[in-house]
């Protein structure tokens, strides 16, 4: 495994590796603090491509809160060990001045439809502009055949898919299922910040989501009913819900009735961190007809 820090070194390395044969590159962008969820994306890329590139970059432009950025967990040595064990070929670890040299002024902006709702409503649309800008820059540097993203950050996946489509980026965007702890809590780099009590109560998030999914499977279609039941589960666990929304998986438009596969997206905040999660709700007639990864 080779670790590089500049886009020039990255290009030289990838050009040398692909000089003899036209090898296909699978790319996994991350902010580090790797966990099994990240590794599942690497495994998916490993299965489909001859070369796997991982990027580790805590992107300042997608943090609206400086405290969250500076306290974001970082562990370079451990990340590199996990990446090597998962079969990564090249790790790209730029620093902020490499990605945003003096005079950097360009950004990728999306319309409000996808970026003013859910996370955008809480974090501001600059969050998605910052994310989309860095993803485009990384894709241009790596030039992969496919890039792998987790469904855990569902809105991010929708936004990246739309950017790739709108700009005609020559890359396939692959969504991969969310990896979870035994009690259902979605793996996240931010989970390390939870206190023991918060960690225990956080299990109510997947409980609320799976409860909604089960109700929909049994024929419940009324979002008001689903919403109040899910909120009750979060409330009983003492979790402060930022939003609980039922949205169209492609357009992120809110729905009032579950007539087609719908994503239930949730964000809660605890004293120490924010947690987001989501679940696809599939009405009985659509069972077995949805694609993942
Ligand atoms: P991050 O380092 O948090 O920016 O995440 C990097 C990538 O890993 C993103 O595409 C995330 O959606 C994905 N990811 C994060 N948590 C999980 C998880 N629990 N399961 C699967 N993918 C995940």
PDB file of C-alpha atoms and ligand atoms in Angstrom:
ATOM      1  CA  UNK A   1       0.000   0.000   0.000  1.00  0.00           C
ATOM      2  CA  UNK A   2       1.312   3.414  -0.938  1.00  0.00           C
ATOM      3  CA  UNK A   3       0.426   6.617   0.911  1.00  0.00           C
ATOM      4  CA  UNK A   4       0.583   9.919  -0.977  1.00  0.00           C
ATOM      5  CA  UNK A   5      -0.099  13.472   0.127  1.00  0.00           C
ATOM      6  CA  UNK A   6      -0.338  15.507  -3.065  1.00  0.00           C
ATOM      7  CA  UNK A   7      -2.471  15.237  -6.197  1.00  0.00           C
ATOM      8  CA  UNK A   8       0.716  15.171  -8.304  1.00  0.00           C
ATOM      9  CA  UNK A   9       2.131  12.195  -6.380  1.00  0.00           C
ATOM     10  CA  UNK A  10      -1.275  10.514  -6.616  1.00  0.00           C
ATOM     11  CA  UNK A  11      -1.357  10.927 -10.426  1.00  0.00           C
ATOM     12  CA  UNK A  12       2.206   9.684 -10.811  1.00  0.00           C
ATOM     13  CA  UNK A  13       1.458   6.644  -8.664  1.00  0.00           C
ATOM     14  CA  UNK A  14      -1.776   5.768 -10.453  1.00  0.00           C
ATOM     15  CA  UNK A  15      -0.278   6.398 -13.905  1.00  0.00           C
ATOM     16  CA  UNK A  16       2.634   4.069 -13.065  1.00  0.00           C
ATOM     17  CA  UNK A  17       0.269   1.367 -11.767  1.00  0.00           C
ATOM     18  CA  UNK A  18      -1.994   1.572 -14.813  1.00  0.00           C
ATOM     19  CA  UNK A  19       0.741   2.087 -17.429  1.00  0.00           C
ATOM     20  CA  UNK A  20       0.901  -1.554 -18.558  1.00  0.00           C
ATOM     21  CA  UNK A  21      -2.754  -2.498 -18.265  1.00  0.00           C
ATOM     22  CA  UNK A  22      -5.971  -0.552 -18.273  1.00  0.00           C
ATOM     23  CA  UNK A  23      -6.789  -1.298 -14.613  1.00  0.00           C
ATOM     24  CA  UNK A  24     -10.110  -0.209 -13.206  1.00  0.00           C
ATOM     25  CA  UNK A  25     -10.000   1.985 -10.083  1.00  0.00           C
ATOM     26  CA  UNK A  26     -12.537   1.850  -7.269  1.00  0.00           C
ATOM     27  CA  UNK A  27     -12.482   4.911  -4.998  1.00  0.00           C
ATOM     28  CA  UNK A  28     -13.626   5.298  -1.381  1.00  0.00           C
ATOM     29  CA  UNK A  29     -13.612   8.874  -0.032  1.00  0.00           C
ATOM     30  CA  UNK A  30     -13.588   9.204   3.775  1.00  0.00           C
ATOM     31  CA  UNK A  31     -12.754  11.594   6.583  1.00  0.00           C
ATOM     32  CA  UNK A  32     -10.750   8.911   8.403  1.00  0.00           C
ATOM     33  CA  UNK A  33     -11.368   7.523  11.914  1.00  0.00           C
ATOM     34  CA  UNK A  34     -12.094   4.359   9.990  1.00  0.00           C
ATOM     35  CA  UNK A  35     -14.547   1.750  11.227  1.00  0.00           C
ATOM     36  CA  UNK A  36     -16.196  -1.370   9.815  1.00  0.00           C
ATOM     37  CA  UNK A  37     -18.641   0.782   7.827  1.00  0.00           C
ATOM     38  CA  UNK A  38     -15.759   2.355   5.897  1.00  0.00           C
ATOM     39  CA  UNK A  39     -14.146  -1.070   5.511  1.00  0.00           C
ATOM     40  CA  UNK A  40     -17.348  -2.443   3.956  1.00  0.00           C
ATOM     41  CA  UNK A  41     -17.053   0.202   1.223  1.00  0.00           C
ATOM     42  CA  UNK A  42     -13.420  -0.788   0.665  1.00  0.00           C
ATOM     43  CA  UNK A  43     -14.455  -4.455   0.432  1.00  0.00           C
ATOM     44  CA  UNK A  44     -17.141  -3.613  -2.134  1.00  0.00           C
ATOM     45  CA  UNK A  45     -14.568  -1.659  -4.188  1.00  0.00           C
ATOM     46  CA  UNK A  46     -12.008  -4.471  -3.763  1.00  0.00           C
ATOM     47  CA  UNK A  47     -14.425  -7.013  -5.234  1.00  0.00           C
ATOM     48  CA  UNK A  48     -15.146  -4.963  -8.344  1.00  0.00           C
ATOM     49  CA  UNK A  49     -11.809  -3.296  -9.218  1.00  0.00           C
ATOM     50  CA  UNK A  50      -8.153  -4.146  -9.708  1.00  0.00           C
ATOM     51  CA  UNK A  51      -7.051  -1.014  -7.822  1.00  0.00           C
ATOM     52  CA  UNK A  52      -8.602   0.535  -4.713  1.00  0.00           C
ATOM     53  CA  UNK A  53      -7.884   4.127  -3.728  1.00  0.00           C
ATOM     54  CA  UNK A  54      -8.921   5.469  -0.325  1.00  0.00           C
ATOM     55  CA  UNK A  55      -8.862   9.153   0.534  1.00  0.00           C
ATOM     56  CA  UNK A  56      -8.668  10.467   4.075  1.00  0.00           C
ATOM     57  CA  UNK A  57      -9.409  14.164   4.350  1.00  0.00           C
ATOM     58  CA  UNK A  58     -11.310  15.966   7.083  1.00  0.00           C
ATOM     59  CA  UNK A  59     -12.776  18.622   4.840  1.00  0.00           C
ATOM     60  CA  UNK A  60     -12.986  21.970   6.670  1.00  0.00           C
ATOM     61  CA  UNK A  61     -15.446  23.309   4.079  1.00  0.00           C
ATOM     62  CA  UNK A  62     -18.195  20.929   5.134  1.00  0.00           C
ATOM     63  CA  UNK A  63     -18.044  21.790   8.833  1.00  0.00           C
ATOM     64  CA  UNK A  64     -20.126  24.784   9.801  1.00  0.00           C
ATOM     65  CA  UNK A  65     -19.032  24.400  13.407  1.00  0.00           C
ATOM     66  CA  UNK A  66     -15.306  24.945  14.003  1.00  0.00           C
ATOM     67  CA  UNK A  67     -15.504  22.977  17.267  1.00  0.00           C
ATOM     68  CA  UNK A  68     -16.887  19.915  15.495  1.00  0.00           C
ATOM     69  CA  UNK A  69     -14.075  20.186  12.919  1.00  0.00           C
ATOM     70  CA  UNK A  70     -11.270  20.491  15.448  1.00  0.00           C
ATOM     71  CA  UNK A  71     -12.654  17.729  17.676  1.00  0.00           C
ATOM     72  CA  UNK A  72     -13.401  15.373  14.763  1.00  0.00           C
ATOM     73  CA  UNK A  73     -11.662  12.071  15.660  1.00  0.00           C
ATOM     74  CA  UNK A  74      -8.350  11.540  13.860  1.00  0.00           C
ATOM     75  CA  UNK A  75      -6.028   8.534  14.100  1.00  0.00           C
ATOM     76  CA  UNK A  76      -3.719   8.342  11.108  1.00  0.00           C
ATOM     77  CA  UNK A  77      -1.628   5.343  12.192  1.00  0.00           C
ATOM     78  CA  UNK A  78      -4.667   3.202  12.959  1.00  0.00           C
ATOM     79  CA  UNK A  79      -6.400   4.269   9.729  1.00  0.00           C
ATOM     80  CA  UNK A  80      -3.391   3.235   7.649  1.00  0.00           C
ATOM     81  CA  UNK A  81      -3.221  -0.140   9.394  1.00  0.00           C
ATOM     82  CA  UNK A  82      -6.925  -0.793   8.793  1.00  0.00           C
ATOM     83  CA  UNK A  83      -6.641   0.353   5.164  1.00  0.00           C
ATOM     84  CA  UNK A  84      -3.694  -1.985   4.566  1.00  0.00           C
ATOM     85  CA  UNK A  85      -5.580  -4.889   6.160  1.00  0.00           C
ATOM     86  CA  UNK A  86      -8.611  -4.212   3.942  1.00  0.00           C
ATOM     87  CA  UNK A  87      -6.514  -4.368   0.766  1.00  0.00           C
ATOM     88  CA  UNK A  88      -6.292  -0.681  -0.194  1.00  0.00           C
ATOM     89  CA  UNK A  89      -3.625  -0.036  -2.849  1.00  0.00           C
ATOM     90  CA  UNK A  90      -3.215   3.729  -2.550  1.00  0.00           C
ATOM     91  CA  UNK A  91      -4.165   6.115   0.258  1.00  0.00           C
ATOM     92  CA  UNK A  92      -4.503   9.782  -0.629  1.00  0.00           C
ATOM     93  CA  UNK A  93      -4.096  11.962   2.476  1.00  0.00           C
ATOM     94  CA  UNK A  94      -3.894  15.586   1.378  1.00  0.00           C
ATOM     95  CA  UNK A  95      -3.731  18.440   3.837  1.00  0.00           C
ATOM     96  CA  UNK A  96      -6.008  21.465   3.605  1.00  0.00           C
ATOM     97  CA  UNK A  97      -3.422  23.593   1.768  1.00  0.00           C
ATOM     98  CA  UNK A  98      -3.104  20.905  -0.923  1.00  0.00           C
ATOM     99  CA  UNK A  99      -6.866  20.852  -1.484  1.00  0.00           C
ATOM    100  CA  UNK A 100      -7.406  24.592  -1.012  1.00  0.00           C
ATOM    101  CA  UNK A 101      -4.256  26.455  -2.038  1.00  0.00           C
ATOM    102  CA  UNK A 102      -4.136  30.240  -1.638  1.00  0.00           C
ATOM    103  CA  UNK A 103      -6.586  31.879  -4.045  1.00  0.00           C
ATOM    104  CA  UNK A 104      -8.925  28.878  -4.144  1.00  0.00           C
ATOM    105  CA  UNK A 105     -12.318  30.356  -4.994  1.00  0.00           C
ATOM    106  CA  UNK A 106     -14.338  27.785  -6.955  1.00  0.00           C
ATOM    107  CA  UNK A 107     -17.215  25.817  -5.509  1.00  0.00           C
ATOM    108  CA  UNK A 108     -19.912  23.423  -6.661  1.00  0.00           C
ATOM    109  CA  UNK A 109     -23.355  24.818  -5.803  1.00  0.00           C
ATOM    110  CA  UNK A 110     -26.604  22.887  -5.970  1.00  0.00           C
ATOM    111  CA  UNK A 111     -30.114  24.264  -6.119  1.00  0.00           C
ATOM    112  CA  UNK A 112     -32.076  24.302  -2.856  1.00  0.00           C
ATOM    113  CA  UNK A 113     -34.265  21.252  -3.624  1.00  0.00           C
ATOM    114  CA  UNK A 114     -31.686  18.758  -2.351  1.00  0.00           C
ATOM    115  CA  UNK A 115     -29.602  20.938  -0.064  1.00  0.00           C
ATOM    116  CA  UNK A 116     -31.999  23.117   1.942  1.00  0.00           C
ATOM    117  CA  UNK A 117     -33.792  20.157   3.548  1.00  0.00           C
ATOM    118  CA  UNK A 118     -32.829  17.617   6.246  1.00  0.00           C
ATOM    119  CA  UNK A 119     -29.099  18.098   6.992  1.00  0.00           C
ATOM    120  CA  UNK A 120     -29.052  21.240   4.844  1.00  0.00           C
ATOM    121  CA  UNK A 121     -31.784  22.819   6.984  1.00  0.00           C
ATOM    122  CA  UNK A 122     -29.759  22.176  10.151  1.00  0.00           C
ATOM    123  CA  UNK A 123     -26.192  22.609   8.903  1.00  0.00           C
ATOM    124  CA  UNK A 124     -26.797  25.163   6.128  1.00  0.00           C
ATOM    125  CA  UNK A 125     -26.515  24.536   2.382  1.00  0.00           C
ATOM    126  CA  UNK A 126     -22.784  25.423   2.491  1.00  0.00           C
ATOM    127  CA  UNK A 127     -22.289  21.994   4.023  1.00  0.00           C
ATOM    128  CA  UNK A 128     -23.322  20.273   0.787  1.00  0.00           C
ATOM    129  CA  UNK A 129     -21.514  22.793  -1.385  1.00  0.00           C
ATOM    130  CA  UNK A 130     -18.331  22.079   0.581  1.00  0.00           C
ATOM    131  CA  UNK A 131     -18.891  18.338   0.318  1.00  0.00           C
ATOM    132  CA  UNK A 132     -19.722  18.422  -3.419  1.00  0.00           C
ATOM    133  CA  UNK A 133     -16.691  20.609  -4.163  1.00  0.00           C
ATOM    134  CA  UNK A 134     -14.266  18.289  -2.412  1.00  0.00           C
ATOM    135  CA  UNK A 135     -15.846  15.159  -3.903  1.00  0.00           C
ATOM    136  CA  UNK A 136     -15.511  16.621  -7.427  1.00  0.00           C
ATOM    137  CA  UNK A 137     -11.919  17.564  -6.739  1.00  0.00           C
ATOM    138  CA  UNK A 138     -11.131  14.087  -5.416  1.00  0.00           C
ATOM    139  CA  UNK A 139     -12.871  12.393  -8.356  1.00  0.00           C
ATOM    140  CA  UNK A 140     -10.850  14.520 -10.794  1.00  0.00           C
ATOM    141  CA  UNK A 141      -7.636  13.609  -8.985  1.00  0.00           C
ATOM    142  CA  UNK A 142      -8.346   9.855  -8.763  1.00  0.00           C
ATOM    143  CA  UNK A 143     -10.383   9.366 -11.988  1.00  0.00           C
ATOM    144  CA  UNK A 144     -12.019   6.151 -10.755  1.00  0.00           C
ATOM    145  CA  UNK A 145     -14.440   3.947 -12.677  1.00  0.00           C
ATOM    146  CA  UNK A 146     -16.674   3.919  -9.595  1.00  0.00           C
ATOM    147  CA  UNK A 147     -16.867   5.709  -6.246  1.00  0.00           C
ATOM    148  CA  UNK A 148     -18.383   4.068  -3.161  1.00  0.00           C
ATOM    149  CA  UNK A 149     -20.570   5.928  -0.663  1.00  0.00           C
ATOM    150  CA  UNK A 150     -22.543   4.736   2.351  1.00  0.00           C
ATOM    151  CA  UNK A 151     -26.319   4.883   2.496  1.00  0.00           C
ATOM    152  CA  UNK A 152     -25.743   5.926   6.125  1.00  0.00           C
ATOM    153  CA  UNK A 153     -25.218   9.477   4.803  1.00  0.00           C
ATOM    154  CA  UNK A 154     -28.223   9.167   2.580  1.00  0.00           C
ATOM    155  CA  UNK A 155     -28.606  12.815   1.595  1.00  0.00           C
ATOM    156  CA  UNK A 156     -24.912  12.981   0.739  1.00  0.00           C
ATOM    157  CA  UNK A 157     -25.359   9.995  -1.590  1.00  0.00           C
ATOM    158  CA  UNK A 158     -28.361  11.628  -3.278  1.00  0.00           C
ATOM    159  CA  UNK A 159     -26.433  14.895  -3.711  1.00  0.00           C
ATOM    160  CA  UNK A 160     -23.319  13.172  -5.106  1.00  0.00           C
ATOM    161  CA  UNK A 161     -25.447  11.165  -7.552  1.00  0.00           C
ATOM    162  CA  UNK A 162     -27.113  14.363  -8.743  1.00  0.00           C
ATOM    163  CA  UNK A 163     -23.803  16.228  -9.121  1.00  0.00           C
ATOM    164  CA  UNK A 164     -22.347  13.316 -11.109  1.00  0.00           C
ATOM    165  CA  UNK A 165     -25.417  13.226 -13.322  1.00  0.00           C
ATOM    166  CA  UNK A 166     -25.717  17.000 -13.801  1.00  0.00           C
ATOM    167  CA  UNK A 167     -22.014  17.507 -14.589  1.00  0.00           C
ATOM    168  CA  UNK A 168     -21.750  14.300 -16.629  1.00  0.00           C
ATOM    169  CA  UNK A 169     -18.900  12.998 -14.466  1.00  0.00           C
ATOM    170  CA  UNK A 170     -17.513   9.773 -15.958  1.00  0.00           C
ATOM    171  CA  UNK A 171     -17.903   7.752 -12.757  1.00  0.00           C
ATOM    172  CA  UNK A 172     -20.444   5.317 -11.370  1.00  0.00           C
ATOM    173  CA  UNK A 173     -21.702   6.263  -7.902  1.00  0.00           C
ATOM    174  CA  UNK A 174     -22.346   3.142  -5.845  1.00  0.00           C
ATOM    175  CA  UNK A 175     -24.410   3.231  -2.638  1.00  0.00           C
ATOM    176  CA  UNK A 176     -23.608   0.596   0.003  1.00  0.00           C
ATOM    177  CA  UNK A 177     -25.747  -0.555   2.960  1.00  0.00           C
ATOM    178  CA  UNK A 178     -25.263   0.838   6.463  1.00  0.00           C
ATOM    179  CA  UNK A 179     -23.212  -1.289   8.861  1.00  0.00           C
ATOM    180  CA  UNK A 180     -24.628  -1.407  12.366  1.00  0.00           C
ATOM    181  CA  UNK A 181     -23.684  -2.398  15.921  1.00  0.00           C
ATOM    182  CA  UNK A 182     -25.427  -5.416  17.459  1.00  0.00           C
ATOM    183  CA  UNK A 183     -28.167  -3.161  18.907  1.00  0.00           C
ATOM    184  CA  UNK A 184     -28.722  -1.537  15.510  1.00  0.00           C
ATOM    185  CA  UNK A 185     -26.870   1.751  16.047  1.00  0.00           C
ATOM    186  CA  UNK A 186     -25.267   2.787  12.755  1.00  0.00           C
ATOM    187  CA  UNK A 187     -21.473   2.785  12.925  1.00  0.00           C
ATOM    188  CA  UNK A 188     -20.140   6.328  12.822  1.00  0.00           C
ATOM    189  CA  UNK A 189     -16.809   7.991  13.545  1.00  0.00           C
ATOM    190  CA  UNK A 190     -18.711  10.305  15.907  1.00  0.00           C
ATOM    191  CA  UNK A 191     -19.990   7.428  18.097  1.00  0.00           C
ATOM    192  CA  UNK A 192     -16.739   7.519  20.113  1.00  0.00           C
ATOM    193  CA  UNK A 193     -17.889  10.845  21.549  1.00  0.00           C
ATOM    194  CA  UNK A 194     -21.020   9.338  23.134  1.00  0.00           C
ATOM    195  CA  UNK A 195     -21.047   8.862  26.891  1.00  0.00           C
ATOM    196  CA  UNK A 196     -22.027   5.391  28.133  1.00  0.00           C
ATOM    197  CA  UNK A 197     -25.529   6.623  28.898  1.00  0.00           C
ATOM    198  CA  UNK A 198     -25.922   8.363  25.518  1.00  0.00           C
ATOM    199  CA  UNK A 199     -24.631   5.265  23.733  1.00  0.00           C
ATOM    200  CA  UNK A 200     -27.279   3.127  25.471  1.00  0.00           C
ATOM    201  CA  UNK A 201     -30.073   5.576  24.653  1.00  0.00           C
ATOM    202  CA  UNK A 202     -28.904   5.949  21.025  1.00  0.00           C
ATOM    203  CA  UNK A 203     -30.169   2.420  20.306  1.00  0.00           C
ATOM    204  CA  UNK A 204     -33.637   4.002  20.204  1.00  0.00           C
ATOM    205  CA  UNK A 205     -32.747   5.557  16.818  1.00  0.00           C
ATOM    206  CA  UNK A 206     -32.613   2.257  14.886  1.00  0.00           C
ATOM    207  CA  UNK A 207     -35.545   1.015  16.995  1.00  0.00           C
ATOM    208  CA  UNK A 208     -37.670   3.940  15.850  1.00  0.00           C
ATOM    209  CA  UNK A 209     -36.655   3.368  12.219  1.00  0.00           C
ATOM    210  CA  UNK A 210     -37.175  -0.399  12.178  1.00  0.00           C
ATOM    211  CA  UNK A 211     -40.528   0.135  13.925  1.00  0.00           C
ATOM    212  CA  UNK A 212     -41.599   2.422  11.073  1.00  0.00           C
ATOM    213  CA  UNK A 213     -40.332  -0.078   8.463  1.00  0.00           C
ATOM    214  CA  UNK A 214     -42.265  -2.917  10.116  1.00  0.00           C
ATOM    215  CA  UNK A 215     -45.452  -0.837  10.301  1.00  0.00           C
ATOM    216  CA  UNK A 216     -45.159   0.027   6.592  1.00  0.00           C
ATOM    217  CA  UNK A 217     -44.586  -3.638   5.730  1.00  0.00           C
ATOM    218  CA  UNK A 218     -47.816  -4.378   7.575  1.00  0.00           C
ATOM    219  CA  UNK A 219     -49.702  -1.843   5.499  1.00  0.00           C
ATOM    220  CA  UNK A 220     -49.506   1.425   7.467  1.00  0.00           C
ATOM    221  CA  UNK A 221     -49.322   4.313   4.983  1.00  0.00           C
ATOM    222  CA  UNK A 222     -50.144   7.370   7.084  1.00  0.00           C
ATOM    223  CA  UNK A 223     -47.013   9.432   7.750  1.00  0.00           C
ATOM    224  CA  UNK A 224     -48.632  11.241  10.683  1.00  0.00           C
ATOM    225  CA  UNK A 225     -49.133   7.918  12.465  1.00  0.00           C
ATOM    226  CA  UNK A 226     -45.633   6.629  11.614  1.00  0.00           C
ATOM    227  CA  UNK A 227     -44.061   9.899  12.662  1.00  0.00           C
ATOM    228  CA  UNK A 228     -45.733  10.124  16.038  1.00  0.00           C
ATOM    229  CA  UNK A 229     -44.863   6.492  16.890  1.00  0.00           C
ATOM    230  CA  UNK A 230     -41.216   6.981  15.928  1.00  0.00           C
ATOM    231  CA  UNK A 231     -41.010  10.268  17.851  1.00  0.00           C
ATOM    232  CA  UNK A 232     -42.436   8.517  20.894  1.00  0.00           C
ATOM    233  CA  UNK A 233     -39.658   5.901  20.776  1.00  0.00           C
ATOM    234  CA  UNK A 234     -37.019   8.659  20.622  1.00  0.00           C
ATOM    235  CA  UNK A 235     -38.756  10.669  23.315  1.00  0.00           C
ATOM    236  CA  UNK A 236     -38.966   7.700  25.700  1.00  0.00           C
ATOM    237  CA  UNK A 237     -35.194   7.302  25.329  1.00  0.00           C
ATOM    238  CA  UNK A 238     -34.735  10.994  26.165  1.00  0.00           C
ATOM    239  CA  UNK A 239     -33.303  11.785  22.728  1.00  0.00           C
ATOM    240  CA  UNK A 240     -33.627  15.278  21.321  1.00  0.00           C
ATOM    241  CA  UNK A 241     -34.926  14.879  17.753  1.00  0.00           C
ATOM    242  CA  UNK A 242     -33.719  17.527  15.268  1.00  0.00           C
ATOM    243  CA  UNK A 243     -35.806  16.157  12.422  1.00  0.00           C
ATOM    244  CA  UNK A 244     -37.685  13.021  11.506  1.00  0.00           C
ATOM    245  CA  UNK A 245     -38.725  13.179   7.870  1.00  0.00           C
ATOM    246  CA  UNK A 246     -40.335  10.917   5.294  1.00  0.00           C
ATOM    247  CA  UNK A 247     -38.974  11.713   1.860  1.00  0.00           C
ATOM    248  CA  UNK A 248     -38.850  10.546  -1.739  1.00  0.00           C
ATOM    249  CA  UNK A 249     -35.485   8.710  -2.106  1.00  0.00           C
ATOM    250  CA  UNK A 250     -34.550  10.558  -5.330  1.00  0.00           C
ATOM    251  CA  UNK A 251     -35.963  14.061  -4.910  1.00  0.00           C
ATOM    252  CA  UNK A 252     -35.979  14.316  -1.074  1.00  0.00           C
ATOM    253  CA  UNK A 253     -39.491  15.790  -1.304  1.00  0.00           C
ATOM    254  CA  UNK A 254     -41.563  15.170   1.806  1.00  0.00           C
ATOM    255  CA  UNK A 255     -44.381  12.654   1.402  1.00  0.00           C
ATOM    256  CA  UNK A 256     -47.581  12.468   3.426  1.00  0.00           C
ATOM    257  CA  UNK A 257     -48.477   8.900   2.577  1.00  0.00           C
ATOM    258  CA  UNK A 258     -46.263   5.862   1.882  1.00  0.00           C
ATOM    259  CA  UNK A 259     -47.390   4.891  -1.609  1.00  0.00           C
ATOM    260  CA  UNK A 260     -43.891   3.962  -2.867  1.00  0.00           C
ATOM    261  CA  UNK A 261     -40.474   3.241  -1.316  1.00  0.00           C
ATOM    262  CA  UNK A 262     -39.773   6.162   1.016  1.00  0.00           C
ATOM    263  CA  UNK A 263     -36.787   7.071   3.137  1.00  0.00           C
ATOM    264  CA  UNK A 264     -37.313   7.891   6.779  1.00  0.00           C
ATOM    265  CA  UNK A 265     -34.407  10.142   7.785  1.00  0.00           C
ATOM    266  CA  UNK A 266     -33.648  11.133  11.347  1.00  0.00           C
ATOM    267  CA  UNK A 267     -31.187  13.329  13.211  1.00  0.00           C
ATOM    268  CA  UNK A 268     -30.853  13.502  16.972  1.00  0.00           C
ATOM    269  CA  UNK A 269     -28.516  15.557  19.066  1.00  0.00           C
ATOM    270  CA  UNK A 270     -27.093  14.511  22.400  1.00  0.00           C
ATOM    271  CA  UNK A 271     -25.020  16.700  24.686  1.00  0.00           C
ATOM    272  CA  UNK A 272     -21.847  15.395  23.039  1.00  0.00           C
ATOM    273  CA  UNK A 273     -22.671  14.855  19.372  1.00  0.00           C
ATOM    274  CA  UNK A 274     -25.209  14.641  16.531  1.00  0.00           C
ATOM    275  CA  UNK A 275     -26.281  11.299  15.108  1.00  0.00           C
ATOM    276  CA  UNK A 276     -28.017  10.717  11.788  1.00  0.00           C
ATOM    277  CA  UNK A 277     -29.579   7.581  10.392  1.00  0.00           C
ATOM    278  CA  UNK A 278     -32.178   6.530   7.870  1.00  0.00           C
ATOM    279  CA  UNK A 279     -34.188   3.572   6.705  1.00  0.00           C
ATOM    280  CA  UNK A 280     -35.925   2.682   3.481  1.00  0.00           C
ATOM    281  CA  UNK A 281     -39.621   2.005   4.073  1.00  0.00           C
ATOM    282  CA  UNK A 282     -41.019  -0.395   1.511  1.00  0.00           C
ATOM    283  CA  UNK A 283     -44.781  -0.882   1.134  1.00  0.00           C
ATOM    284  CA  UNK A 284     -45.800  -4.558   0.682  1.00  0.00           C
ATOM    285  CA  UNK A 285     -46.415  -4.268  -3.087  1.00  0.00           C
ATOM    286  CA  UNK A 286     -42.835  -3.039  -3.624  1.00  0.00           C
ATOM    287  CA  UNK A 287     -41.173  -5.736  -1.419  1.00  0.00           C
ATOM    288  CA  UNK A 288     -38.169  -7.284  -3.200  1.00  0.00           C
ATOM    289  CA  UNK A 289     -38.039  -4.637  -5.917  1.00  0.00           C
ATOM    290  CA  UNK A 290     -35.442  -2.212  -4.498  1.00  0.00           C
ATOM    291  CA  UNK A 291     -31.750  -2.259  -5.383  1.00  0.00           C
ATOM    292  CA  UNK A 292     -28.874  -1.699  -3.001  1.00  0.00           C
ATOM    293  CA  UNK A 293     -25.132  -1.495  -3.616  1.00  0.00           C
TER     294      UNK A 293
HETATM  295  P1  LIG B   1     -17.093   9.712   6.609  1.00  0.00           P
HETATM  296  O1  LIG B   1     -15.688   9.325   6.925  1.00  0.00           O
HETATM  297  O2  LIG B   1     -17.983   9.788   7.798  1.00  0.00           O
HETATM  298  O3  LIG B   1     -17.172  10.912   5.699  1.00  0.00           O
HETATM  299  O4  LIG B   1     -17.682   8.502   5.757  1.00  0.00           O
HETATM  300  C1  LIG B   1     -17.030   8.056   4.592  1.00  0.00           C
HETATM  301  C2  LIG B   1     -17.958   7.136   3.859  1.00  0.00           C
HETATM  302  O5  LIG B   1     -18.285   6.020   4.701  1.00  0.00           O
HETATM  303  C3  LIG B   1     -19.290   7.808   3.500  1.00  0.00           C
HETATM  304  O6  LIG B   1     -19.672   7.413   2.189  1.00  0.00           O
HETATM  305  C4  LIG B   1     -20.221   7.277   4.546  1.00  0.00           C
HETATM  306  O7  LIG B   1     -21.576   7.252   4.126  1.00  0.00           O
HETATM  307  C5  LIG B   1     -19.679   5.872   4.735  1.00  0.00           C
HETATM  308  N1  LIG B   1     -20.119   5.332   6.021  1.00  0.00           N
HETATM  309  C6  LIG B   1     -20.094   5.943   7.225  1.00  0.00           C
HETATM  310  N2  LIG B   1     -20.653   5.166   8.176  1.00  0.00           N
HETATM  311  C7  LIG B   1     -21.052   4.030   7.543  1.00  0.00           C
HETATM  312  C8  LIG B   1     -21.713   2.829   7.987  1.00  0.00           C
HETATM  313  N3  LIG B   1     -22.085   2.648   9.258  1.00  0.00           N
HETATM  314  N4  LIG B   1     -21.970   1.871   7.063  1.00  0.00           N
HETATM  315  C9  LIG B   1     -21.612   2.042   5.760  1.00  0.00           C
HETATM  316  N5  LIG B   1     -20.984   3.153   5.285  1.00  0.00           N
HETATM  317  C10 LIG B   1     -20.715   4.132   6.167  1.00  0.00           C
END
